[in-house]
mmCIF file of C-alpha atoms in Angstrom:
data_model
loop_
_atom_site.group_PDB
_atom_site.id
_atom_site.type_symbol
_atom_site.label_atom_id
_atom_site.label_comp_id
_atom_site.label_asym_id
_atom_site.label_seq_id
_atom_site.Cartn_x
_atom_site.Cartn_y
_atom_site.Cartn_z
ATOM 1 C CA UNK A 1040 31.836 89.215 -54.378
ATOM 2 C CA UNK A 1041 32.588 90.059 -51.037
ATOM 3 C CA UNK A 1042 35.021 89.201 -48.081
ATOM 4 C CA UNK A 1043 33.678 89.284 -44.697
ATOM 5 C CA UNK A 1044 35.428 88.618 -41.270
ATOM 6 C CA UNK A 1045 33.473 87.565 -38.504
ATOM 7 C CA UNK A 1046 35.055 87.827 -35.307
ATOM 8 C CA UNK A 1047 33.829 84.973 -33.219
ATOM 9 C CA UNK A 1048 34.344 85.906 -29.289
ATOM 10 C CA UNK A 1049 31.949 84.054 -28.150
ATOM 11 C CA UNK A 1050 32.425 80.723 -26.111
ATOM 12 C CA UNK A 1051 29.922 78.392 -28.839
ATOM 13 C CA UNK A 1052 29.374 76.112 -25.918
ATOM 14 C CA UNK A 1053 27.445 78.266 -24.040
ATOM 15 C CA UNK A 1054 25.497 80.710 -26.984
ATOM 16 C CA UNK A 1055 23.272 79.066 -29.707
ATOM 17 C CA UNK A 1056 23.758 82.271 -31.979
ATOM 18 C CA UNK A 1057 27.432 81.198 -32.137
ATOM 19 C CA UNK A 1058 26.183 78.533 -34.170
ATOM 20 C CA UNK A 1059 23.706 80.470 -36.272
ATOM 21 C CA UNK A 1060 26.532 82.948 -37.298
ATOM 22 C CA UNK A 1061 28.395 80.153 -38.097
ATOM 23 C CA UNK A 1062 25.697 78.977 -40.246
ATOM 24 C CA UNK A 1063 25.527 82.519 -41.665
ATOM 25 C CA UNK A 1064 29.392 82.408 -42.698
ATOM 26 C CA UNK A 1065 29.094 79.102 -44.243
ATOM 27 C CA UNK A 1066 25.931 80.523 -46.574
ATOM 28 C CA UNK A 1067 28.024 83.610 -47.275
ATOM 29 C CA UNK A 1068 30.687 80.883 -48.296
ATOM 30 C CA UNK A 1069 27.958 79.026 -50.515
ATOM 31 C CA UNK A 1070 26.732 82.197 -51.953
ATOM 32 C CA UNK A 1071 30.585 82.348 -53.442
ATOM 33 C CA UNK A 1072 31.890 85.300 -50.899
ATOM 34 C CA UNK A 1073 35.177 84.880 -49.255
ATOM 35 C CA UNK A 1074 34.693 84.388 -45.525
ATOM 36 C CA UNK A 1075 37.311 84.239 -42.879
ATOM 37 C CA UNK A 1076 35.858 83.835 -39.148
ATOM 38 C CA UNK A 1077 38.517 84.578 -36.611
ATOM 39 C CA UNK A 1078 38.384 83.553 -32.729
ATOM 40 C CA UNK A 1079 39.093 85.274 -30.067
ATOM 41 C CA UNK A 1080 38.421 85.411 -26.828
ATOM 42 C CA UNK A 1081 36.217 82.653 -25.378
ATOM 43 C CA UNK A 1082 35.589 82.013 -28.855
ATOM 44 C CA UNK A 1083 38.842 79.798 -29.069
ATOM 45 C CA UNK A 1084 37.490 77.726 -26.765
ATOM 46 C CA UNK A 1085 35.335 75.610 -29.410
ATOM 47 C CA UNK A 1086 38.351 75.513 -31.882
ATOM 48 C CA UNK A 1087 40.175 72.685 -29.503
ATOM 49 C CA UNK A 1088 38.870 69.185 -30.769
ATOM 50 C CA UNK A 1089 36.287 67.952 -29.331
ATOM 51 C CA UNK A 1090 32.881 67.285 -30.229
ATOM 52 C CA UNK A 1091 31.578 70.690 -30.249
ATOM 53 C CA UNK A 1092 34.475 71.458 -32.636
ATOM 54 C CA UNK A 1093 33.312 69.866 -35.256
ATOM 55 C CA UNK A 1094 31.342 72.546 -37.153
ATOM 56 C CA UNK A 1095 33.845 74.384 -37.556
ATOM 57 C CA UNK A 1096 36.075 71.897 -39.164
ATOM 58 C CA UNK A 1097 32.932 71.224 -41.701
ATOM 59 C CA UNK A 1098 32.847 75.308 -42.372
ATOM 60 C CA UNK A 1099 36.697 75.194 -43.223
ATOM 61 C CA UNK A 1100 36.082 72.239 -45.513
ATOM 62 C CA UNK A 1101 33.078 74.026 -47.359
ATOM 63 C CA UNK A 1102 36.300 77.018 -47.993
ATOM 64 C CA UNK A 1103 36.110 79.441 -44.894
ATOM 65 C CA UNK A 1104 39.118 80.154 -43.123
ATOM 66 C CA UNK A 1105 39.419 79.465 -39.860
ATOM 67 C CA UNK A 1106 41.837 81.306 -37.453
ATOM 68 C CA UNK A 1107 42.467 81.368 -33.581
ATOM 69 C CA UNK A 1108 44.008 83.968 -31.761
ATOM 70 C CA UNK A 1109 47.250 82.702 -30.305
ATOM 71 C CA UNK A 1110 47.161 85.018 -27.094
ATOM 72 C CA UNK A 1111 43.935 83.424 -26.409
ATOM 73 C CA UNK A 1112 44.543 80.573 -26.985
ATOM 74 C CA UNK A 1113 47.697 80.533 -25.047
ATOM 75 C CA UNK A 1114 45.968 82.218 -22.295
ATOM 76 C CA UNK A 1115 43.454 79.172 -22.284
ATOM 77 C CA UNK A 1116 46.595 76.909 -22.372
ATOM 78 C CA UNK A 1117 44.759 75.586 -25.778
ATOM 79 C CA UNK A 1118 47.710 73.468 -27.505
ATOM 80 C CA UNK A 1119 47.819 74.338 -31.141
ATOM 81 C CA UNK A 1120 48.733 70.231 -31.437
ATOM 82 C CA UNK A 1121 45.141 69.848 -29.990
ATOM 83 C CA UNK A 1122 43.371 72.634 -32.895
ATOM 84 C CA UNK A 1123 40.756 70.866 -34.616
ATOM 85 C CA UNK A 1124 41.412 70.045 -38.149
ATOM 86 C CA UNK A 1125 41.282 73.104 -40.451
ATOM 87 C CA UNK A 1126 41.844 75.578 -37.804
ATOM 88 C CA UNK A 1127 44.898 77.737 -37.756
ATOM 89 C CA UNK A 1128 46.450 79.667 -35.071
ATOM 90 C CA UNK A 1129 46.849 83.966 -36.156
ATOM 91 C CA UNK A 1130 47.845 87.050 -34.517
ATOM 92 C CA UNK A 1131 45.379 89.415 -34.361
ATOM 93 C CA UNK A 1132 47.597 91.879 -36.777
ATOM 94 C CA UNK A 1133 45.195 90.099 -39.787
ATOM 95 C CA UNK A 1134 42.171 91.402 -38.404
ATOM 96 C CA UNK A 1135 43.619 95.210 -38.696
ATOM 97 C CA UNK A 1136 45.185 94.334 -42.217
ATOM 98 C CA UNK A 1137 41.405 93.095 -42.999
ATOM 99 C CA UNK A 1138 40.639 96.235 -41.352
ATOM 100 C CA UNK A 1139 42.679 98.117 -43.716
ATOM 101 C CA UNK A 1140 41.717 96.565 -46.470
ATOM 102 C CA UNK A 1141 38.023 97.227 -46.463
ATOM 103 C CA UNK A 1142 36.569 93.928 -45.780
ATOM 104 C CA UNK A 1143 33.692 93.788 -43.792
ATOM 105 C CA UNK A 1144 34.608 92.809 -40.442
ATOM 106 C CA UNK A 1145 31.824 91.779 -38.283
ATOM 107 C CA UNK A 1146 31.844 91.198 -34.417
ATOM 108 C CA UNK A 1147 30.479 88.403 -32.668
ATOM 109 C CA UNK B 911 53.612 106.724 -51.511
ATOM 110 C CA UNK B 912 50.161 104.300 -50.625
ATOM 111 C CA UNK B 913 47.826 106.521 -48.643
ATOM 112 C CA UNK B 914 48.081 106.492 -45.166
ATOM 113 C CA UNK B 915 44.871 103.810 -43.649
ATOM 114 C CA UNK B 916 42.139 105.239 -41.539
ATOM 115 C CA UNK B 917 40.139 102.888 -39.308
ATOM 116 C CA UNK B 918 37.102 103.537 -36.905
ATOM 117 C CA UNK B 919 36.371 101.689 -33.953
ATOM 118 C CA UNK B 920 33.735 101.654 -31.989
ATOM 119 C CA UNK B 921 33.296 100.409 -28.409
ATOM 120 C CA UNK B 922 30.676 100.120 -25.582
ATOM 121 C CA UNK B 923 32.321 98.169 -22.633
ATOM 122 C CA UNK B 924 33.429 99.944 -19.170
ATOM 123 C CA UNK B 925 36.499 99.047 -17.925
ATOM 124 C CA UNK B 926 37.343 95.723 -15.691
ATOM 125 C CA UNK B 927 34.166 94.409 -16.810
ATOM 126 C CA UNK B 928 35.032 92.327 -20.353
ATOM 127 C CA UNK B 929 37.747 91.028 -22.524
ATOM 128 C CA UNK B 930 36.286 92.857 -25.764
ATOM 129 C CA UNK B 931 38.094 95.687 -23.839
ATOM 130 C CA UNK B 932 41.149 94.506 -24.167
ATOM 131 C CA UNK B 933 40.607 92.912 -27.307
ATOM 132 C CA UNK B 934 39.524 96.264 -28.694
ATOM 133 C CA UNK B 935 42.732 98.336 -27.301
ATOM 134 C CA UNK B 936 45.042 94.748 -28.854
ATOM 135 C CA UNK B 937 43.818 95.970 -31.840
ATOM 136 C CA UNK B 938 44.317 99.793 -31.320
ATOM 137 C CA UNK B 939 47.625 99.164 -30.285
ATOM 138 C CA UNK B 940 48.012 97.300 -33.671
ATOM 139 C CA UNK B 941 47.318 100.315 -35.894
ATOM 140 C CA UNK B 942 48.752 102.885 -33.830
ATOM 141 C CA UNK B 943 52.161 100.791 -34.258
ATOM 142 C CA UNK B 944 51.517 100.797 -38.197
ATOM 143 C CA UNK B 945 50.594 104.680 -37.620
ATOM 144 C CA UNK B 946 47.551 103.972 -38.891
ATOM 145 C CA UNK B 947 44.923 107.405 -38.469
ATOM 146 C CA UNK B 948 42.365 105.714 -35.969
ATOM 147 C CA UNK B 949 39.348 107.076 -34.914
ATOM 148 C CA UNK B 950 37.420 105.641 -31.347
ATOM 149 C CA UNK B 951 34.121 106.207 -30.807
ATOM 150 C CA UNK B 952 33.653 105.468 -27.059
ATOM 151 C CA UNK B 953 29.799 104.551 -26.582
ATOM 152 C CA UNK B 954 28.143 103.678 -23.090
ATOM 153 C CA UNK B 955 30.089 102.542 -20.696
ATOM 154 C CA UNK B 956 33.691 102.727 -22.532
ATOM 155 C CA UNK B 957 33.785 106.470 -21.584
ATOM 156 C CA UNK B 958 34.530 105.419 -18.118
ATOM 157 C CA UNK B 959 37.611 103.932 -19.660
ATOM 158 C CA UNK B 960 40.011 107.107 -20.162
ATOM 159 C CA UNK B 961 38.679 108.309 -16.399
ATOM 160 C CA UNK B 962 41.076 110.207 -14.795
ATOM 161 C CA UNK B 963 40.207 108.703 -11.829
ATOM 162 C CA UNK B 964 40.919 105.242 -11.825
ATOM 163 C CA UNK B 965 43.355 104.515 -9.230
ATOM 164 C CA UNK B 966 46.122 101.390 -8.734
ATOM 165 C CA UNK B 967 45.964 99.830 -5.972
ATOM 166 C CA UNK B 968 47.679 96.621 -3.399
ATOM 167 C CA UNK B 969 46.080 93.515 -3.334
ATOM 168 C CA UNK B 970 46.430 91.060 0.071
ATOM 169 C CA UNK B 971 45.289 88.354 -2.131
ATOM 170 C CA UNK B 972 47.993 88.397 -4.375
ATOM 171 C CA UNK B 973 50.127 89.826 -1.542
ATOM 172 C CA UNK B 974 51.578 92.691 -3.631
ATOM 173 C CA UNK B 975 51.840 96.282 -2.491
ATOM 174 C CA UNK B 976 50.128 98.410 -5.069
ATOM 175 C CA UNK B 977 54.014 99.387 -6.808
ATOM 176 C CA UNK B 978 53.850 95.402 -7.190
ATOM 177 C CA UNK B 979 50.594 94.999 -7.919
ATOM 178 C CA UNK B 980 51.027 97.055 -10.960
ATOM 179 C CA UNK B 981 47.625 96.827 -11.825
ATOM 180 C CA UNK B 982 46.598 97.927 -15.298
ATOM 181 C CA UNK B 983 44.441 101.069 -15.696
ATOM 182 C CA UNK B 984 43.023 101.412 -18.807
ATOM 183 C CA UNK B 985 43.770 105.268 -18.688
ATOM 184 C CA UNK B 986 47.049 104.618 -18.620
ATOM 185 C CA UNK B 987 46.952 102.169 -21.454
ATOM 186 C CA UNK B 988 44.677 104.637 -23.247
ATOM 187 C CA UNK B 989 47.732 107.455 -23.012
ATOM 188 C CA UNK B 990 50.123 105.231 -24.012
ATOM 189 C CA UNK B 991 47.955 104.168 -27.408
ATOM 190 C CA UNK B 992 47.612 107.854 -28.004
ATOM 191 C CA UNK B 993 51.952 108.249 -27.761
ATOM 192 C CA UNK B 994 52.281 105.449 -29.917
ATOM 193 C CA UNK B 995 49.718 106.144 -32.509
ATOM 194 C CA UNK B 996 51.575 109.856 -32.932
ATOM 195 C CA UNK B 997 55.431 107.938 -32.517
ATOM 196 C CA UNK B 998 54.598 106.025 -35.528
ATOM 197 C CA UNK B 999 53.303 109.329 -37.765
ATOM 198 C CA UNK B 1000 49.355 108.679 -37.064
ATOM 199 C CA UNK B 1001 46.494 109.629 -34.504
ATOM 200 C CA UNK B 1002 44.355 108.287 -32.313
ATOM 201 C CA UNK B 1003 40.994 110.630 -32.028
ATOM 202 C CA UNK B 1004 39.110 109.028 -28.838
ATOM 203 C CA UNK B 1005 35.809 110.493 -29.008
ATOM 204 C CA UNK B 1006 33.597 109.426 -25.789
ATOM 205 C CA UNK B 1007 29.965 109.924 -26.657
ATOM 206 C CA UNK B 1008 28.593 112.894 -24.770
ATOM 207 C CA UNK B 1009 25.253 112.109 -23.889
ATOM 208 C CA UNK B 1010 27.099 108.775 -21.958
ATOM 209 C CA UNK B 1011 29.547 111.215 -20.268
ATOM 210 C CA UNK B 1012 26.814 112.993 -18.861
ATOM 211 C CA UNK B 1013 24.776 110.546 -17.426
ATOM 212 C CA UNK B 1014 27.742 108.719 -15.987
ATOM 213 C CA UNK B 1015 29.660 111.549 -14.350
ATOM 214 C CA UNK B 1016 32.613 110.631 -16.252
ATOM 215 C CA UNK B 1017 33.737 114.143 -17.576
ATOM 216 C CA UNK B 1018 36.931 113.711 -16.304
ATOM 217 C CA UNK B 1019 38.978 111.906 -19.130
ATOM 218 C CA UNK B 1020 42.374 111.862 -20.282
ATOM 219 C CA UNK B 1021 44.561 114.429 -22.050
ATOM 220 C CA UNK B 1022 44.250 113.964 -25.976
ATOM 221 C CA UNK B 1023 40.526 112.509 -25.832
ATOM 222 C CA UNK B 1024 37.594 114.579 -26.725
ATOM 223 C CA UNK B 1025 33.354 114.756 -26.203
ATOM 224 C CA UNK B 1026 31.712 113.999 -29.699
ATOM 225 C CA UNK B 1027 28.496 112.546 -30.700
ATOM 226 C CA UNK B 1028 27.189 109.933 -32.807
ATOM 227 C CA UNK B 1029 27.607 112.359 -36.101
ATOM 228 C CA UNK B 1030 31.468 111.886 -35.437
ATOM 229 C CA UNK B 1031 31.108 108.102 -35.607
ATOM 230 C CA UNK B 1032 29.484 108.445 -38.835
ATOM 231 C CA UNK B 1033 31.754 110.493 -39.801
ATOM 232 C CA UNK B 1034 34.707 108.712 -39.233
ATOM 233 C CA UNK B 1035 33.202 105.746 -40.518
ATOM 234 C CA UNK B 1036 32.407 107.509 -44.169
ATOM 235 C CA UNK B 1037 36.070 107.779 -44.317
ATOM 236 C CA UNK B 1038 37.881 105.285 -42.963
ATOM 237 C CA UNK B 1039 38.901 102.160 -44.820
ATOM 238 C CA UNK B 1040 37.689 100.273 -42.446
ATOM 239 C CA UNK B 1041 35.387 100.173 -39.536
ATOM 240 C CA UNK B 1042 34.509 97.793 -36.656
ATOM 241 C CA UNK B 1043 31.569 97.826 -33.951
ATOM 242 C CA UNK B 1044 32.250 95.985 -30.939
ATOM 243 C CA UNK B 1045 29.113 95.246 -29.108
ATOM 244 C CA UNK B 1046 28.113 94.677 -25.563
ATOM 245 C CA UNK B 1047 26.195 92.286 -24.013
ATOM 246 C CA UNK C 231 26.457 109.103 -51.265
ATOM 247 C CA UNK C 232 26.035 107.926 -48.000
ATOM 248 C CA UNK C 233 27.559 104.284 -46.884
ATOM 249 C CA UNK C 234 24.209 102.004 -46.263
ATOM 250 C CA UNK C 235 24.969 100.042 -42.749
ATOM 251 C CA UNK C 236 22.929 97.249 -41.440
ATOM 252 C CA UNK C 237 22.837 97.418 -37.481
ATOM 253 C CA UNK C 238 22.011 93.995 -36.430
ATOM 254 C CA UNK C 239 20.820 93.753 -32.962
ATOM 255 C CA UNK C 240 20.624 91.129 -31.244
ATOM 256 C CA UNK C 241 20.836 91.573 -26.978
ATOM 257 C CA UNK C 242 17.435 93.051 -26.307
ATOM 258 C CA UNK C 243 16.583 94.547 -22.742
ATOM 259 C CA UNK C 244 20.040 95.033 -21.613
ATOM 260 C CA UNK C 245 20.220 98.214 -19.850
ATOM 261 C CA UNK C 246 16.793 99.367 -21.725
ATOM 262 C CA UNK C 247 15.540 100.538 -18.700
ATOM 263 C CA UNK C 248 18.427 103.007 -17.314
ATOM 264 C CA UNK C 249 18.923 104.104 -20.440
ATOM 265 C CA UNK C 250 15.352 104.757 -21.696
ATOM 266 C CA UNK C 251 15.969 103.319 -25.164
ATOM 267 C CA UNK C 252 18.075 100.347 -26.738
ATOM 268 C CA UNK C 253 21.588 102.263 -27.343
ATOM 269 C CA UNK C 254 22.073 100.461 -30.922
ATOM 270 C CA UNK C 255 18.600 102.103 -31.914
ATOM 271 C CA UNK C 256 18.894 105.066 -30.412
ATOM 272 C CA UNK C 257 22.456 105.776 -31.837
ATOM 273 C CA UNK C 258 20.756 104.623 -35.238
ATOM 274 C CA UNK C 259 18.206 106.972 -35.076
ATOM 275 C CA UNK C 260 21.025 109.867 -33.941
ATOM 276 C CA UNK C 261 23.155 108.964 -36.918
ATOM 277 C CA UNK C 262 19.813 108.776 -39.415
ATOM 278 C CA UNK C 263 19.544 112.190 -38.034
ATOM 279 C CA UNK C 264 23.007 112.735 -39.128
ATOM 280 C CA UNK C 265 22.628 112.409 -42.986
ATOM 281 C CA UNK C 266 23.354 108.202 -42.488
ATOM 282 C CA UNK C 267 21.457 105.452 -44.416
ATOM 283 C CA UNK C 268 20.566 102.566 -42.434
ATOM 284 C CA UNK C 269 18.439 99.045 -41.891
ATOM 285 C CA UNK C 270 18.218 97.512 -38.615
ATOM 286 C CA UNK C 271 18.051 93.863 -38.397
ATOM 287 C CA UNK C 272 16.832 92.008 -35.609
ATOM 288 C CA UNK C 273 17.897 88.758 -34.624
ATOM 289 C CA UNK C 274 18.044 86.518 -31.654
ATOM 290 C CA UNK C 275 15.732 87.642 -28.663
ATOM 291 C CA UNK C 276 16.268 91.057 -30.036
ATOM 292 C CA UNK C 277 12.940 90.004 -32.595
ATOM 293 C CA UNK C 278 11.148 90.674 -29.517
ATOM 294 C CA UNK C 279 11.576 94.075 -29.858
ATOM 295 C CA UNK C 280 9.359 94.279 -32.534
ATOM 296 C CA UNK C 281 6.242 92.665 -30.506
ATOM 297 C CA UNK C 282 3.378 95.010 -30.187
ATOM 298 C CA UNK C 283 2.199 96.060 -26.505
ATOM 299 C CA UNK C 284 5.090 95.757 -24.532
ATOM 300 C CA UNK C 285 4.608 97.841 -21.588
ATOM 301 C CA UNK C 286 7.704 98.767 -19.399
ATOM 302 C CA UNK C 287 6.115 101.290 -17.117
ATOM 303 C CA UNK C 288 5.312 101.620 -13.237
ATOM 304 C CA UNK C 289 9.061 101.335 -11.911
ATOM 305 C CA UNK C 290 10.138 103.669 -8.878
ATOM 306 C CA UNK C 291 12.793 103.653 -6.594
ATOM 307 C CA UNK C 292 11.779 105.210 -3.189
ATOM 308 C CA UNK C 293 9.745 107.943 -4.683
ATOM 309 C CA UNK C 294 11.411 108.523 -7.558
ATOM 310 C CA UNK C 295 9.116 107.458 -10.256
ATOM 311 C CA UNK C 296 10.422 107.015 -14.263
ATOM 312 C CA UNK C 297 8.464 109.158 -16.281
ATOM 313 C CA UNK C 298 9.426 108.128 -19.660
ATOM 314 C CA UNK C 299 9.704 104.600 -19.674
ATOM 315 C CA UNK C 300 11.570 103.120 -22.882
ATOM 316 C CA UNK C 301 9.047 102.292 -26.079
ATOM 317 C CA UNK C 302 11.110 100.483 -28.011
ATOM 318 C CA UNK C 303 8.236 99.182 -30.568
ATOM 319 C CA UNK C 304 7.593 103.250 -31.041
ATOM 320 C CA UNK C 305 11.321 103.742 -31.414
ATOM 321 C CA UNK C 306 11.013 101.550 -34.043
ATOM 322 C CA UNK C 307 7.562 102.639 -35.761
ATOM 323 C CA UNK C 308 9.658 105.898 -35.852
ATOM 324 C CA UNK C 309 12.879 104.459 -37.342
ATOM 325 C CA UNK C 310 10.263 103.147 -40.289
ATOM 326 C CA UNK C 311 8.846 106.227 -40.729
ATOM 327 C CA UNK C 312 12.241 107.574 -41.725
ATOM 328 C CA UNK C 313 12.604 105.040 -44.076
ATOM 329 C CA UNK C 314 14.912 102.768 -42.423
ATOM 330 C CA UNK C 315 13.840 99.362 -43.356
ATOM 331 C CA UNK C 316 13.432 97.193 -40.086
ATOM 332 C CA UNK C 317 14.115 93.186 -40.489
ATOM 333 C CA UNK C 318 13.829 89.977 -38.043
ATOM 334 C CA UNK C 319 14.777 86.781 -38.573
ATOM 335 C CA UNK C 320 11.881 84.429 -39.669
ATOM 336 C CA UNK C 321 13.013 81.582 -37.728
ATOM 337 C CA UNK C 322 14.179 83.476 -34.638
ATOM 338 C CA UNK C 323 10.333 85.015 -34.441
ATOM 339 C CA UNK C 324 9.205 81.146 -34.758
ATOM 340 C CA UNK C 325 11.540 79.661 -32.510
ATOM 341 C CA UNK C 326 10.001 82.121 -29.845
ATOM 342 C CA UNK C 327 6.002 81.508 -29.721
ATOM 343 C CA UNK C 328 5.833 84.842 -32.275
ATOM 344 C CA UNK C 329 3.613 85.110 -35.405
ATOM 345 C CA UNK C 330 3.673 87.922 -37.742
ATOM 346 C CA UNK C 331 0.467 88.984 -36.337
ATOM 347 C CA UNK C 332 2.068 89.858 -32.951
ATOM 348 C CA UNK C 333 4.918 92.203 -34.578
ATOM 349 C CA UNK C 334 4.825 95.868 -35.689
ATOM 350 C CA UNK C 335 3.297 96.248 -39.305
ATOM 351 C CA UNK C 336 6.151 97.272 -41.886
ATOM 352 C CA UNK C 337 8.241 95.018 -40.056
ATOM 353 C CA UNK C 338 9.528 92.596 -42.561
ATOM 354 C CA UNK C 339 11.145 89.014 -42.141
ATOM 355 C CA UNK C 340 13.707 87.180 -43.760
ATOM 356 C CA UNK C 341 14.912 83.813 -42.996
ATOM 357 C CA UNK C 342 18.142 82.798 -41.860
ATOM 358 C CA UNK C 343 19.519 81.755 -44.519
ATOM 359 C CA UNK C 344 18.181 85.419 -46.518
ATOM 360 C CA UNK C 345 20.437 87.237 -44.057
ATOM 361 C CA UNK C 346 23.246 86.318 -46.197
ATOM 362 C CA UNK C 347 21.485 87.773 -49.305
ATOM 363 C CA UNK C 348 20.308 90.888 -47.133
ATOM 364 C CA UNK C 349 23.916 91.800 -46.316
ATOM 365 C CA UNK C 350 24.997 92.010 -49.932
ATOM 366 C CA UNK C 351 21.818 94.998 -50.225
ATOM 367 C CA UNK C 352 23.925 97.279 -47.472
ATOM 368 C CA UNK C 353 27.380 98.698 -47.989
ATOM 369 C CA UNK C 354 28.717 97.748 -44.333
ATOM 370 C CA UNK C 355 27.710 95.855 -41.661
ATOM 371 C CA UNK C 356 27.406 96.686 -38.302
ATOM 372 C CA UNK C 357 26.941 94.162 -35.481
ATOM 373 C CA UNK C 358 26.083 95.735 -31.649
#
């Protein structure tokens, strides 16, 4: 099995492929790969709750791990007290030790 | 000793345009601290961003002079990611794409970048632990 | 043996037009060149690329006239011919008026929920 990394930059409120490579990290979940999706960017902007924050709470129930950039988030003034459930705050440092490690890392 | 790590990076983005441009150098500046070997493979508009050229500047709005303005110039950001990639016992080989040099008039870069070609990206990717492609839009 | 790489596009028409050529498929067919293994997978809008009889000639500027007008759907037919396999996503086509009747032959689909599948055939992904 695999471990993939999808770095999610974009802001899921205004792109519907945000939520198709969502989709696509939850099916590499089901298909038993280990998936970590990590926003950045406008990307952290769907990880405060809300209602379009919801699908990624579902994704880190199904067993993908969700992390949010704390500079962006911070520069969004995005409370980590306000993170929707199963979303983490992360320096970017684990994307280059995914990097490193010879996952496949993925941009989005 | 654990081998030394090798990653390849590849960006598209001219400068003052997107975040992925800083995004991209956050994560540079990452594994040239680790002195990590990193290859980047400047593509499209990114080989504007080691232009010589770019130029600091005041700004009324803000009502800064330009020495308090201190506005960033990815050039200068560039140089210092090359220092600290070689501080830290690794490299940074910033490759701007050639054929995007050319038809931008950007042949002016930086000290310690070079003109390659897609072969070097491929290259660089064959060996590198890992490797990331950072899009445009 | 050479890594295989998926390039998934997915921005079509973006600066297609300056640059005579998509840059992810034209930097795909420059590394093919360069002893790489490849598929391309095409996603989004970027499924549109693979729609027979697009047409983007006739621009000038004062009198300067293009001459060689991007053909991406030939880029592509090309890309096939050097055996690099050349994928959209079923739904994506659907979702956007398009049959398989209006694409390129030897284009092949695969559902969204395949993609998964397809990534485990290629060694890395690469996302443009």
């Amino acid at each position: 099995m695999a471990q993939y990394t999808f770095i999610a930059s974009r802001d899921p409120f205004e792109s519907r492929e945000s939520e198709h490579t969502m989709s696509l990290a939850g099916e590499l979940r089901r298909s038993g790969h280990e998936v970590t999706v990590f926003l950045v960017q406008n990307g952290v902007l769907g990880a405060r709750k809300s209602s379009g924050s919801q699908g990624l709470s579902k994704l880190a129930r199904e067993g993908v791990r969700i992390l949010a950039d704390t500079f962006s988030l911070k520069e969004r003034g995005i409370d980590h007290a306000r993170l929707e459930d199963g979303i983490e705050p992360a320096e970017l440092d684990l994307v280059v030790d995914h990097l490193a490690e010879g996952r496949r890392v993925i941009w989005h | 000793m654990s081998e030394k790590k090798k990653i390849t990076v590849s960006i598209m983005d001219g400068p003052f345009e997107n975040a992925r441009t800083v995004t991209a150098l956050r994560l540079i500046d990452i594994a040239a601290r680790r002195g990590y070997d990193i290859t980047v493979f400047a593509y499209e508009g990114a080989v504007s961003l080691a232009f010589v050229k770019q130029t600091a500047h005041a700004n009324a709005v803000h009502g800064r002079d330009a020495a308090e303005e201190d506005h960033p110039l990815p050039r200068e950001w560039i140089a210092a990611l090359l220092q600290t990639a070689t501080a830290n016992g690794g490299s940074i080989d910033w490759i701007n794409c050639g054929l995007c040099v050319d038809e931008r008039g950007m042949s002016e870069a930086i000290p310690g970048t070079r003109r390659g070609s897609p072969a070097d990206l491929l290259k660089a990717a064959e060996a590198a632990d890992g490797t990331l492609i950072i899009g445009t839009r | 043996m050479a890594k295989r790489i998926l390039q998934i596009i997915d921005a079509p028409y973006r600066c297609t037009i300056e640059e005579q050529d998509d840059p992810a498929i034209w930097i795909t067919h420059a590394m093919k060149g360069a002893g790489g293994e490849f598929g391309v997978l095409l996603r989004a809008s970027a499924v549109n690329y693979a729609v027979k009889g697009q047409d983007a000639s006739g621009l000038s500027f004062g009198d300067r006239k293009q001459t060689q007008p991007m053909r991406v759907e030939h880029e592509l037919a090309r890309l096939m011919e050097k055996d690099v396999a050349v994928y959209v996503v079923e739904e994506d086509v659907k979702e956007r008026g398009l049959s398989s009747g209006d694409l390129l032959p030897g284009v092949r689909s695969v559902t969204r929920a395949g993609v998964a599948r397809l990534f485990g055939e290629f060694d890395g992904v690469w996302h443009w």
